[in-house]
Amino acid sequence: MRYCLDVILVVLLVAVSVPEAARAADYVLVVNRDNPVRTLTEQEARLMFLGKKTAWPDGRSVTIVLQDGNKAHSSFVQGVLHRSSQQYGIYWKKALFTGTAIPPRTLKGDADVKAFVATTPTAIGYISPETVDASVRVLEVRQ
């Protein structure tokens, strides 16, 4: 009986860890090709997308751009911000209502985010990895 419980525990642990690994492959952070930043920590990315880190190291304002509720958006919000899409939306509504911040621009999908980031030197966004091209640069995100 003890062996069965151990096997069940291992199976549950694997089942819980696989979705986390799969989510990491659902999005990449991208910046304008002229942005000198090459890496961010998860904490820096979290603070940027929560509107709490508002400047790049060179002092220019961070311009964040979101996607409109697709797989990359859900994966990013859960993986980096540790929230559901609904909780993240409420976070920005509250910030707007209280006057503490203006919510970021939300675009329809990968192509729109890439076009915005490619033409906005201070922009950061996320897209599906398979849509990356030379118009943007992928940031390495470290723990």
Short mmCIF file of N, CA, C and O in Angstrom, two decimals:
data_model
loop_
_atom_site.label_atom_id
_atom_site.label_comp_id
_atom_site.label_asym_id
_atom_site.label_seq_id
_atom_site.Cartn_x
_atom_site.Cartn_y
_atom_site.Cartn_z
N MET A 1 0.81 -1.19 0.00
CA MET A 1 0.00 0.00 0.00
C MET A 1 0.87 1.27 0.00
O MET A 1 0.58 2.20 -0.71
N ARG A 2 1.91 1.26 0.81
CA ARG A 2 2.82 2.41 0.88
C ARG A 2 3.45 2.68 -0.49
O ARG A 2 3.59 3.82 -0.91
N TYR A 3 3.82 1.60 -1.22
CA TYR A 3 4.41 1.74 -2.55
C TYR A 3 3.44 2.44 -3.49
O TYR A 3 3.82 3.33 -4.24
N CYS A 4 2.18 2.09 -3.44
CA CYS A 4 1.15 2.70 -4.30
C CYS A 4 1.03 4.20 -4.00
O CYS A 4 0.91 5.01 -4.91
N LEU A 5 1.07 4.55 -2.73
CA LEU A 5 0.99 5.96 -2.36
C LEU A 5 2.21 6.73 -2.87
O LEU A 5 2.09 7.86 -3.34
N ASP A 6 3.39 6.12 -2.79
CA ASP A 6 4.59 6.77 -3.30
C ASP A 6 4.51 6.98 -4.80
O ASP A 6 4.88 8.04 -5.32
N VAL A 7 4.02 5.99 -5.53
CA VAL A 7 3.87 6.10 -6.98
C VAL A 7 2.88 7.20 -7.33
O VAL A 7 3.13 8.03 -8.21
N ILE A 8 1.77 7.25 -6.61
CA ILE A 8 0.77 8.28 -6.87
C ILE A 8 1.36 9.66 -6.60
O ILE A 8 1.16 10.60 -7.37
N LEU A 9 2.12 9.81 -5.54
CA LEU A 9 2.75 11.08 -5.21
C LEU A 9 3.71 11.51 -6.32
O LEU A 9 3.69 12.66 -6.75
N VAL A 10 4.52 10.60 -6.81
CA VAL A 10 5.46 10.91 -7.89
C VAL A 10 4.71 11.33 -9.15
O VAL A 10 5.05 12.32 -9.80
N VAL A 11 3.66 10.61 -9.49
CA VAL A 11 2.86 10.94 -10.68
C VAL A 11 2.25 12.33 -10.53
O VAL A 11 2.26 13.13 -11.47
N LEU A 12 1.74 12.65 -9.36
CA LEU A 12 1.16 13.97 -9.14
C LEU A 12 2.21 15.07 -9.23
O LEU A 12 1.95 16.13 -9.82
N LEU A 13 3.37 14.84 -8.68
CA LEU A 13 4.45 15.83 -8.76
C LEU A 13 4.86 16.07 -10.21
O LEU A 13 5.08 17.21 -10.62
N VAL A 14 4.97 15.03 -10.99
CA VAL A 14 5.32 15.17 -12.40
C VAL A 14 4.21 15.92 -13.13
O VAL A 14 4.47 16.82 -13.92
N ALA A 15 2.98 15.59 -12.86
CA ALA A 15 1.85 16.24 -13.53
C ALA A 15 1.81 17.73 -13.21
O ALA A 15 1.48 18.55 -14.06
N VAL A 16 2.14 18.10 -12.00
CA VAL A 16 2.14 19.51 -11.62
C VAL A 16 3.31 20.24 -12.25
O VAL A 16 3.18 21.39 -12.67
N SER A 17 4.46 19.61 -12.38
CA SER A 17 5.63 20.30 -12.91
C SER A 17 5.63 20.40 -14.42
O SER A 17 6.18 21.34 -14.97
N VAL A 18 5.00 19.52 -15.14
CA VAL A 18 5.00 19.56 -16.60
C VAL A 18 4.31 20.80 -17.14
O VAL A 18 4.85 21.48 -18.00
N PRO A 19 3.13 21.18 -16.65
CA PRO A 19 2.52 22.39 -17.18
C PRO A 19 3.39 23.63 -17.00
O PRO A 19 3.44 24.48 -17.86
N GLU A 20 4.10 23.74 -15.89
CA GLU A 20 4.99 24.88 -15.67
C GLU A 20 6.07 24.93 -16.74
O GLU A 20 6.35 25.97 -17.31
N ALA A 21 6.68 23.80 -17.04
CA ALA A 21 7.71 23.76 -18.07
C ALA A 21 7.12 24.06 -19.43
O ALA A 21 7.73 24.74 -20.24
N ALA A 22 5.94 23.57 -19.70
CA ALA A 22 5.30 23.82 -21.00
C ALA A 22 4.96 25.29 -21.15
O ALA A 22 5.10 25.85 -22.23
N ARG A 23 4.50 25.94 -20.08
CA ARG A 23 4.14 27.36 -20.15
C ARG A 23 5.34 28.21 -20.53
O ARG A 23 5.20 29.19 -21.23
N ALA A 24 6.51 27.85 -20.04
CA ALA A 24 7.69 28.65 -20.32
C ALA A 24 7.97 28.75 -21.81
O ALA A 24 8.54 29.71 -22.27
N ALA A 25 7.54 27.78 -22.58
CA ALA A 25 7.79 27.78 -24.02
C ALA A 25 6.69 28.50 -24.79
O ALA A 25 6.78 28.64 -26.00
N ASP A 26 5.63 28.98 -24.12
CA ASP A 26 4.50 29.60 -24.80
C ASP A 26 4.71 31.07 -25.12
O ASP A 26 3.90 31.67 -25.82
N TYR A 27 5.75 31.70 -24.61
CA TYR A 27 6.00 33.12 -24.86
C TYR A 27 7.49 33.42 -24.74
O TYR A 27 8.24 32.67 -24.10
N VAL A 28 7.91 34.51 -25.36
CA VAL A 28 9.23 35.08 -25.15
C VAL A 28 9.05 36.58 -24.98
O VAL A 28 8.13 37.18 -25.55
N LEU A 29 9.89 37.19 -24.17
CA LEU A 29 9.87 38.64 -24.03
C LEU A 29 10.68 39.25 -25.16
O LEU A 29 11.78 38.76 -25.49
N VAL A 30 10.16 40.31 -25.77
CA VAL A 30 10.86 40.96 -26.88
C VAL A 30 10.96 42.45 -26.63
O VAL A 30 10.10 43.05 -25.98
N VAL A 31 12.05 43.02 -27.14
CA VAL A 31 12.28 44.45 -27.08
C VAL A 31 12.69 44.94 -28.46
O VAL A 31 13.00 44.15 -29.35
N ASN A 32 12.73 46.25 -28.59
CA ASN A 32 13.20 46.87 -29.81
C ASN A 32 14.66 46.49 -30.06
O ASN A 32 15.43 46.34 -29.11
N ARG A 33 15.03 46.33 -31.30
CA ARG A 33 16.39 45.91 -31.65
C ARG A 33 17.45 46.88 -31.13
O ARG A 33 18.59 46.50 -30.89
N ASP A 34 17.11 48.14 -30.95
CA ASP A 34 18.07 49.14 -30.47
C ASP A 34 18.17 49.22 -28.96
O ASP A 34 19.00 49.96 -28.43
N ASN A 35 17.35 48.48 -28.25
CA ASN A 35 17.40 48.49 -26.79
C ASN A 35 18.68 47.76 -26.36
O ASN A 35 18.91 46.63 -26.76
N PRO A 36 19.52 48.41 -25.54
CA PRO A 36 20.78 47.78 -25.13
C PRO A 36 20.61 46.64 -24.12
O PRO A 36 21.54 45.87 -23.91
N VAL A 37 19.46 46.51 -23.50
CA VAL A 37 19.24 45.47 -22.49
C VAL A 37 19.15 44.12 -23.18
O VAL A 37 18.44 43.95 -24.17
N ARG A 38 19.90 43.16 -22.67
CA ARG A 38 19.93 41.81 -23.24
C ARG A 38 19.26 40.77 -22.34
O ARG A 38 18.77 39.77 -22.81
N THR A 39 19.28 41.02 -21.02
CA THR A 39 18.69 40.08 -20.07
C THR A 39 17.92 40.84 -18.99
O THR A 39 18.22 42.00 -18.70
N LEU A 40 16.95 40.16 -18.44
CA LEU A 40 16.20 40.65 -17.29
C LEU A 40 16.05 39.50 -16.31
O LEU A 40 16.04 38.34 -16.72
N THR A 41 15.93 39.82 -15.05
CA THR A 41 15.56 38.79 -14.10
C THR A 41 14.03 38.67 -14.15
O THR A 41 13.34 39.58 -14.62
N GLU A 42 13.52 37.55 -13.66
CA GLU A 42 12.07 37.38 -13.58
C GLU A 42 11.46 38.50 -12.74
O GLU A 42 10.40 39.03 -13.08
N GLN A 43 12.15 38.87 -11.68
CA GLN A 43 11.65 39.94 -10.80
C GLN A 43 11.58 41.27 -11.55
O GLN A 43 10.60 42.01 -11.41
N GLU A 44 12.59 41.60 -12.34
CA GLU A 44 12.57 42.85 -13.11
C GLU A 44 11.42 42.85 -14.11
O GLU A 44 10.70 43.85 -14.25
N ALA A 45 11.22 41.72 -14.80
CA ALA A 45 10.11 41.61 -15.75
C ALA A 45 8.78 41.78 -15.02
O ALA A 45 7.89 42.50 -15.49
N ARG A 46 8.64 41.12 -13.89
CA ARG A 46 7.40 41.22 -13.10
C ARG A 46 7.13 42.68 -12.73
O ARG A 46 6.02 43.19 -12.90
N LEU A 47 8.14 43.35 -12.22
CA LEU A 47 7.97 44.75 -11.80
C LEU A 47 7.64 45.65 -12.98
O LEU A 47 6.82 46.57 -12.85
N MET A 48 8.23 45.40 -14.14
CA MET A 48 7.92 46.20 -15.33
C MET A 48 6.45 46.03 -15.71
O MET A 48 5.74 47.00 -15.95
N PHE A 49 6.00 44.78 -15.78
CA PHE A 49 4.64 44.52 -16.24
C PHE A 49 3.58 44.82 -15.17
O PHE A 49 2.40 44.82 -15.47
N LEU A 50 4.03 45.11 -13.96
CA LEU A 50 3.11 45.59 -12.93
C LEU A 50 3.19 47.12 -12.80
O LEU A 50 2.54 47.71 -11.94
N GLY A 51 4.00 47.74 -13.65
CA GLY A 51 4.11 49.19 -13.64
C GLY A 51 4.90 49.75 -12.49
O GLY A 51 4.84 50.94 -12.19
N LYS A 52 5.71 48.90 -11.84
CA LYS A 52 6.48 49.34 -10.67
C LYS A 52 7.94 49.64 -11.01
O LYS A 52 8.62 50.33 -10.26
N LYS A 53 8.42 49.11 -12.10
CA LYS A 53 9.75 49.46 -12.62
C LYS A 53 9.46 50.18 -13.93
O LYS A 53 9.07 49.55 -14.92
N THR A 54 9.64 51.48 -13.94
CA THR A 54 9.15 52.29 -15.05
C THR A 54 10.23 52.84 -15.96
O THR A 54 9.92 53.55 -16.90
N ALA A 55 11.50 52.51 -15.67
CA ALA A 55 12.58 53.05 -16.49
C ALA A 55 13.61 51.97 -16.82
O ALA A 55 13.87 51.07 -16.02
N TRP A 56 14.15 52.08 -18.02
CA TRP A 56 15.27 51.23 -18.44
C TRP A 56 16.52 51.74 -17.75
O TRP A 56 16.54 52.87 -17.23
N PRO A 57 17.61 50.98 -17.74
CA PRO A 57 18.84 51.44 -17.08
C PRO A 57 19.36 52.79 -17.60
O PRO A 57 19.98 53.54 -16.85
N ASP A 58 19.06 53.13 -18.86
CA ASP A 58 19.52 54.40 -19.40
C ASP A 58 18.59 55.57 -19.04
O ASP A 58 18.80 56.70 -19.48
N GLY A 59 17.55 55.30 -18.25
CA GLY A 59 16.66 56.35 -17.79
C GLY A 59 15.40 56.55 -18.63
O GLY A 59 14.48 57.26 -18.20
N ARG A 60 15.34 55.95 -19.81
CA ARG A 60 14.14 56.11 -20.63
C ARG A 60 12.97 55.32 -20.03
O ARG A 60 13.18 54.27 -19.42
N SER A 61 11.78 55.81 -20.21
CA SER A 61 10.58 55.16 -19.66
C SER A 61 10.30 53.84 -20.37
O SER A 61 10.42 53.74 -21.59
N VAL A 62 9.91 52.84 -19.60
CA VAL A 62 9.52 51.54 -20.14
C VAL A 62 8.11 51.67 -20.72
O VAL A 62 7.23 52.24 -20.08
N THR A 63 7.92 51.15 -21.92
CA THR A 63 6.60 51.12 -22.55
C THR A 63 6.20 49.66 -22.69
O THR A 63 6.74 48.95 -23.53
N ILE A 64 5.28 49.20 -21.83
CA ILE A 64 4.87 47.80 -21.91
C ILE A 64 3.66 47.67 -22.82
O ILE A 64 2.84 48.57 -22.91
N VAL A 65 3.62 46.54 -23.50
CA VAL A 65 2.50 46.24 -24.38
C VAL A 65 2.06 44.81 -24.12
O VAL A 65 2.89 43.91 -23.94
N LEU A 66 0.74 44.64 -24.03
CA LEU A 66 0.16 43.34 -23.72
C LEU A 66 -0.56 42.78 -24.95
O LEU A 66 -0.82 43.50 -25.90
N GLN A 67 -0.90 41.51 -24.86
CA GLN A 67 -1.72 40.88 -25.89
C GLN A 67 -3.13 40.67 -25.36
O GLN A 67 -3.35 40.61 -24.15
N ASP A 68 -4.04 40.52 -26.27
CA ASP A 68 -5.45 40.40 -25.94
C ASP A 68 -5.84 38.96 -25.67
O ASP A 68 -6.30 38.26 -26.56
N GLY A 69 -5.59 38.48 -24.44
CA GLY A 69 -6.10 37.22 -23.95
C GLY A 69 -5.87 35.97 -24.76
O GLY A 69 -6.73 35.11 -24.82
N ASN A 70 -4.72 35.80 -25.39
CA ASN A 70 -4.44 34.56 -26.12
C ASN A 70 -3.55 33.64 -25.27
O ASN A 70 -3.30 33.90 -24.11
N LYS A 71 -3.06 32.56 -25.88
CA LYS A 71 -2.24 31.58 -25.15
C LYS A 71 -0.96 32.22 -24.60
O LYS A 71 -0.57 31.97 -23.45
N ALA A 72 -0.29 33.05 -25.40
CA ALA A 72 0.94 33.70 -24.93
C ALA A 72 0.64 34.60 -23.73
O ALA A 72 1.41 34.64 -22.77
N HIS A 73 -0.48 35.31 -23.79
CA HIS A 73 -0.85 36.20 -22.68
C HIS A 73 -1.09 35.40 -21.40
O HIS A 73 -0.53 35.72 -20.36
N SER A 74 -1.91 34.36 -21.49
CA SER A 74 -2.21 33.55 -20.30
C SER A 74 -0.95 32.94 -19.72
O SER A 74 -0.73 32.95 -18.50
N SER A 75 -0.10 32.41 -20.58
CA SER A 75 1.14 31.79 -20.13
C SER A 75 2.06 32.80 -19.47
O SER A 75 2.64 32.55 -18.42
N PHE A 76 2.19 33.98 -20.08
CA PHE A 76 3.05 35.02 -19.52
C PHE A 76 2.53 35.47 -18.16
O PHE A 76 3.29 35.56 -17.19
N VAL A 77 1.25 35.77 -18.08
CA VAL A 77 0.67 36.28 -16.83
C VAL A 77 0.83 35.25 -15.71
O VAL A 77 1.20 35.60 -14.59
N GLN A 78 0.60 33.99 -16.01
CA GLN A 78 0.74 32.95 -14.99
C GLN A 78 2.21 32.71 -14.65
O GLN A 78 2.59 32.59 -13.49
N GLY A 79 3.05 32.61 -15.69
CA GLY A 79 4.45 32.25 -15.48
C GLY A 79 5.30 33.33 -14.84
O GLY A 79 6.14 33.04 -13.99
N VAL A 80 5.10 34.58 -15.23
CA VAL A 80 5.94 35.68 -14.73
C VAL A 80 5.25 36.47 -13.63
O VAL A 80 5.88 36.82 -12.63
N LEU A 81 3.98 36.74 -13.80
CA LEU A 81 3.29 37.59 -12.83
C LEU A 81 2.61 36.80 -11.72
O LEU A 81 2.14 37.38 -10.74
N HIS A 82 2.53 35.47 -11.90
CA HIS A 82 1.92 34.59 -10.90
C HIS A 82 0.48 35.01 -10.57
O HIS A 82 0.08 35.04 -9.42
N ARG A 83 -0.26 35.33 -11.62
CA ARG A 83 -1.66 35.72 -11.50
C ARG A 83 -2.44 35.09 -12.65
O ARG A 83 -1.86 34.67 -13.64
N SER A 84 -3.73 35.10 -12.53
CA SER A 84 -4.56 34.70 -13.66
C SER A 84 -4.74 35.93 -14.55
O SER A 84 -4.50 37.07 -14.12
N SER A 85 -5.19 35.72 -15.76
CA SER A 85 -5.45 36.85 -16.67
C SER A 85 -6.48 37.78 -16.05
O SER A 85 -6.37 39.01 -16.16
N GLN A 86 -7.49 37.21 -15.41
CA GLN A 86 -8.53 38.02 -14.78
C GLN A 86 -7.95 38.87 -13.64
O GLN A 86 -8.26 40.06 -13.52
N GLN A 87 -7.11 38.27 -12.81
CA GLN A 87 -6.49 39.02 -11.71
C GLN A 87 -5.62 40.16 -12.23
O GLN A 87 -5.62 41.25 -11.67
N TYR A 88 -4.91 39.90 -13.33
CA TYR A 88 -4.05 40.94 -13.90
C TYR A 88 -4.90 42.08 -14.46
O TYR A 88 -4.56 43.26 -14.28
N GLY A 89 -6.00 41.75 -15.10
CA GLY A 89 -6.90 42.79 -15.60
C GLY A 89 -7.46 43.64 -14.47
O GLY A 89 -7.53 44.87 -14.57
N ILE A 90 -7.85 42.99 -13.38
CA ILE A 90 -8.36 43.71 -12.22
C ILE A 90 -7.28 44.60 -11.61
O ILE A 90 -7.55 45.73 -11.18
N TYR A 91 -6.04 44.10 -11.58
CA TYR A 91 -4.92 44.89 -11.05
C TYR A 91 -4.83 46.22 -11.78
O TYR A 91 -4.72 47.28 -11.16
N TRP A 92 -4.89 46.20 -13.12
CA TRP A 92 -4.76 47.43 -13.90
C TRP A 92 -6.01 48.30 -13.80
O TRP A 92 -5.91 49.53 -13.80
N LYS A 93 -7.18 47.71 -13.69
CA LYS A 93 -8.40 48.51 -13.50
C LYS A 93 -8.33 49.27 -12.18
O LYS A 93 -8.70 50.44 -12.09
N LYS A 94 -7.85 48.59 -11.15
CA LYS A 94 -7.71 49.23 -9.84
C LYS A 94 -6.68 50.36 -9.91
O LYS A 94 -6.91 51.45 -9.36
N ALA A 95 -5.57 50.12 -10.60
CA ALA A 95 -4.54 51.16 -10.73
C ALA A 95 -5.10 52.39 -11.46
O ALA A 95 -4.83 53.53 -11.07
N LEU A 96 -5.90 52.17 -12.48
CA LEU A 96 -6.51 53.28 -13.21
C LEU A 96 -7.51 54.01 -12.33
O LEU A 96 -7.50 55.24 -12.25
N PHE A 97 -8.35 53.26 -11.64
CA PHE A 97 -9.39 53.85 -10.79
C PHE A 97 -8.78 54.69 -9.66
O PHE A 97 -9.28 55.75 -9.32
N THR A 98 -7.69 54.20 -9.06
CA THR A 98 -7.07 54.91 -7.95
C THR A 98 -6.11 56.00 -8.41
O THR A 98 -5.59 56.76 -7.60
N GLY A 99 -5.86 56.05 -9.70
CA GLY A 99 -4.97 57.08 -10.24
C GLY A 99 -3.50 56.80 -10.03
O GLY A 99 -2.66 57.69 -10.18
N THR A 100 -3.15 55.56 -9.71
CA THR A 100 -1.74 55.25 -9.45
C THR A 100 -0.97 54.88 -10.72
O THR A 100 0.25 54.93 -10.73
N ALA A 101 -1.69 54.54 -11.78
CA ALA A 101 -1.01 54.19 -13.03
C ALA A 101 -2.02 54.14 -14.17
O ALA A 101 -3.23 53.98 -13.95
N ILE A 102 -1.52 54.25 -15.37
CA ILE A 102 -2.33 54.10 -16.57
C ILE A 102 -2.05 52.71 -17.14
O ILE A 102 -0.88 52.35 -17.33
N PRO A 103 -3.07 51.91 -17.40
CA PRO A 103 -2.85 50.56 -17.92
C PRO A 103 -2.09 50.58 -19.25
O PRO A 103 -2.21 51.53 -20.03
N PRO A 104 -1.34 49.52 -19.50
CA PRO A 104 -0.60 49.45 -20.75
C PRO A 104 -1.52 49.22 -21.95
O PRO A 104 -2.67 48.82 -21.80
N ARG A 105 -0.98 49.49 -23.12
CA ARG A 105 -1.69 49.25 -24.37
C ARG A 105 -1.84 47.75 -24.56
O ARG A 105 -0.92 46.98 -24.29
N THR A 106 -3.00 47.33 -25.02
CA THR A 106 -3.26 45.93 -25.33
C THR A 106 -3.50 45.80 -26.82
O THR A 106 -4.34 46.51 -27.38
N LEU A 107 -2.78 44.90 -27.46
CA LEU A 107 -2.90 44.68 -28.90
C LEU A 107 -3.47 43.30 -29.18
O LEU A 107 -3.50 42.44 -28.31
N LYS A 108 -3.90 43.08 -30.42
CA LYS A 108 -4.61 41.84 -30.77
C LYS A 108 -3.77 40.57 -30.73
O LYS A 108 -4.25 39.54 -30.34
N GLY A 109 -2.52 40.61 -31.16
CA GLY A 109 -1.75 39.37 -31.22
C GLY A 109 -0.28 39.62 -31.49
O GLY A 109 0.22 40.74 -31.43
N ASP A 110 0.42 38.52 -31.81
CA ASP A 110 1.87 38.57 -32.02
C ASP A 110 2.30 39.59 -33.07
O ASP A 110 3.25 40.34 -32.85
N ALA A 111 1.64 39.61 -34.21
CA ALA A 111 2.03 40.52 -35.29
C ALA A 111 1.92 41.98 -34.86
O ALA A 111 2.82 42.79 -35.14
N ASP A 112 0.85 42.32 -34.15
CA ASP A 112 0.68 43.70 -33.69
C ASP A 112 1.71 44.07 -32.63
O ASP A 112 2.24 45.17 -32.63
N VAL A 113 1.99 43.14 -31.71
CA VAL A 113 3.00 43.40 -30.68
C VAL A 113 4.37 43.58 -31.33
O VAL A 113 5.10 44.51 -31.00
N LYS A 114 4.72 42.70 -32.26
CA LYS A 114 6.02 42.83 -32.95
C LYS A 114 6.13 44.17 -33.66
O LYS A 114 7.16 44.84 -33.56
N ALA A 115 5.10 44.57 -34.38
CA ALA A 115 5.13 45.85 -35.10
C ALA A 115 5.29 47.02 -34.14
O ALA A 115 6.09 47.94 -34.41
N PHE A 116 4.59 46.98 -33.02
CA PHE A 116 4.69 48.06 -32.03
C PHE A 116 6.09 48.10 -31.42
O PHE A 116 6.71 49.16 -31.33
N VAL A 117 6.59 46.96 -31.00
CA VAL A 117 7.91 46.89 -30.37
C VAL A 117 9.00 47.30 -31.37
O VAL A 117 9.94 48.02 -31.02
N ALA A 118 8.86 46.89 -32.61
CA ALA A 118 9.86 47.21 -33.64
C ALA A 118 9.95 48.71 -33.91
O ALA A 118 11.01 49.20 -34.30
N THR A 119 8.87 49.44 -33.68
CA THR A 119 8.86 50.88 -33.96
C THR A 119 8.90 51.75 -32.71
O THR A 119 8.86 52.97 -32.81
N THR A 120 8.98 51.13 -31.53
CA THR A 120 9.00 51.88 -30.28
C THR A 120 10.25 51.49 -29.50
O THR A 120 10.31 50.41 -28.91
N PRO A 121 11.26 52.35 -29.49
CA PRO A 121 12.54 52.00 -28.87
C PRO A 121 12.48 51.58 -27.40
O PRO A 121 13.32 50.82 -26.94
N THR A 122 11.48 52.05 -26.65
CA THR A 122 11.41 51.75 -25.22
C THR A 122 10.43 50.62 -24.89
O THR A 122 10.18 50.34 -23.72
N ALA A 123 9.89 49.97 -25.91
CA ALA A 123 8.83 48.98 -25.71
C ALA A 123 9.36 47.62 -25.28
O ALA A 123 10.47 47.22 -25.63
N ILE A 124 8.51 46.93 -24.53
CA ILE A 124 8.73 45.53 -24.17
C ILE A 124 7.37 44.84 -24.24
O ILE A 124 6.36 45.40 -23.83
N GLY A 125 7.38 43.63 -24.79
CA GLY A 125 6.16 42.85 -24.90
C GLY A 125 6.50 41.38 -24.92
O GLY A 125 7.65 40.99 -24.71
N TYR A 126 5.52 40.56 -25.20
CA TYR A 126 5.73 39.12 -25.27
C TYR A 126 4.98 38.59 -26.49
O TYR A 126 3.93 39.12 -26.86
N ILE A 127 5.57 37.59 -27.11
CA ILE A 127 4.97 36.96 -28.29
C ILE A 127 5.23 35.46 -28.22
O ILE A 127 6.05 35.00 -27.43
N SER A 128 4.55 34.73 -29.08
CA SER A 128 4.79 33.29 -29.19
C SER A 128 6.17 33.08 -29.81
O SER A 128 6.54 33.79 -30.74
N PRO A 129 6.94 32.12 -29.32
CA PRO A 129 8.31 31.92 -29.82
C PRO A 129 8.38 31.66 -31.32
O PRO A 129 9.33 32.10 -31.98
N GLU A 130 7.39 30.98 -31.87
CA GLU A 130 7.44 30.65 -33.29
C GLU A 130 7.24 31.87 -34.20
O GLU A 130 7.46 31.77 -35.40
N THR A 131 6.85 33.01 -33.63
CA THR A 131 6.63 34.20 -34.46
C THR A 131 7.79 35.19 -34.40
O THR A 131 7.73 36.25 -35.01
N VAL A 132 8.85 34.85 -33.67
CA VAL A 132 10.02 35.74 -33.58
C VAL A 132 10.66 35.88 -34.96
O VAL A 132 10.81 34.92 -35.70
N ASP A 133 11.03 37.13 -35.28
CA ASP A 133 11.79 37.38 -36.50
C ASP A 133 12.79 38.50 -36.22
O ASP A 133 12.94 38.93 -35.08
N ALA A 134 13.45 38.98 -37.26
CA ALA A 134 14.54 39.95 -37.09
C ALA A 134 14.05 41.35 -36.72
O ALA A 134 14.86 42.22 -36.43
N SER A 135 12.74 41.57 -36.68
CA SER A 135 12.24 42.91 -36.36
C SER A 135 12.34 43.24 -34.87
O SER A 135 12.29 44.42 -34.50
N VAL A 136 12.49 42.23 -34.02
CA VAL A 136 12.59 42.42 -32.58
C VAL A 136 13.72 41.55 -32.02
O VAL A 136 14.23 40.68 -32.71
N ARG A 137 14.10 41.83 -30.77
CA ARG A 137 15.13 41.01 -30.13
C ARG A 137 14.53 40.34 -28.90
O ARG A 137 13.82 40.97 -28.11
N VAL A 138 14.84 39.07 -28.74
CA VAL A 138 14.35 38.29 -27.60
C VAL A 138 15.25 38.57 -26.39
O VAL A 138 16.47 38.56 -26.50
N LEU A 139 14.61 38.82 -25.25
CA LEU A 139 15.34 39.00 -24.00
C LEU A 139 15.51 37.65 -23.31
O LEU A 139 14.59 36.83 -23.28
N GLU A 140 16.66 37.45 -22.74
CA GLU A 140 16.87 36.29 -21.87
C GLU A 140 16.31 36.65 -20.50
O GLU A 140 16.60 37.72 -19.97
N VAL A 141 15.49 35.77 -19.95
CA VAL A 141 14.92 36.02 -18.62
C VAL A 141 15.56 35.02 -17.66
O VAL A 141 15.46 33.82 -17.83
N ARG A 142 16.27 35.57 -16.67
CA ARG A 142 16.95 34.76 -15.66
C ARG A 142 16.11 34.76 -14.39
O ARG A 142 15.36 35.65 -14.12
N GLN A 143 16.33 33.72 -13.58
CA GLN A 143 15.63 33.64 -12.30
C GLN A 143 16.38 34.46 -11.32
O GLN A 143 16.21 35.28 -10.69
#
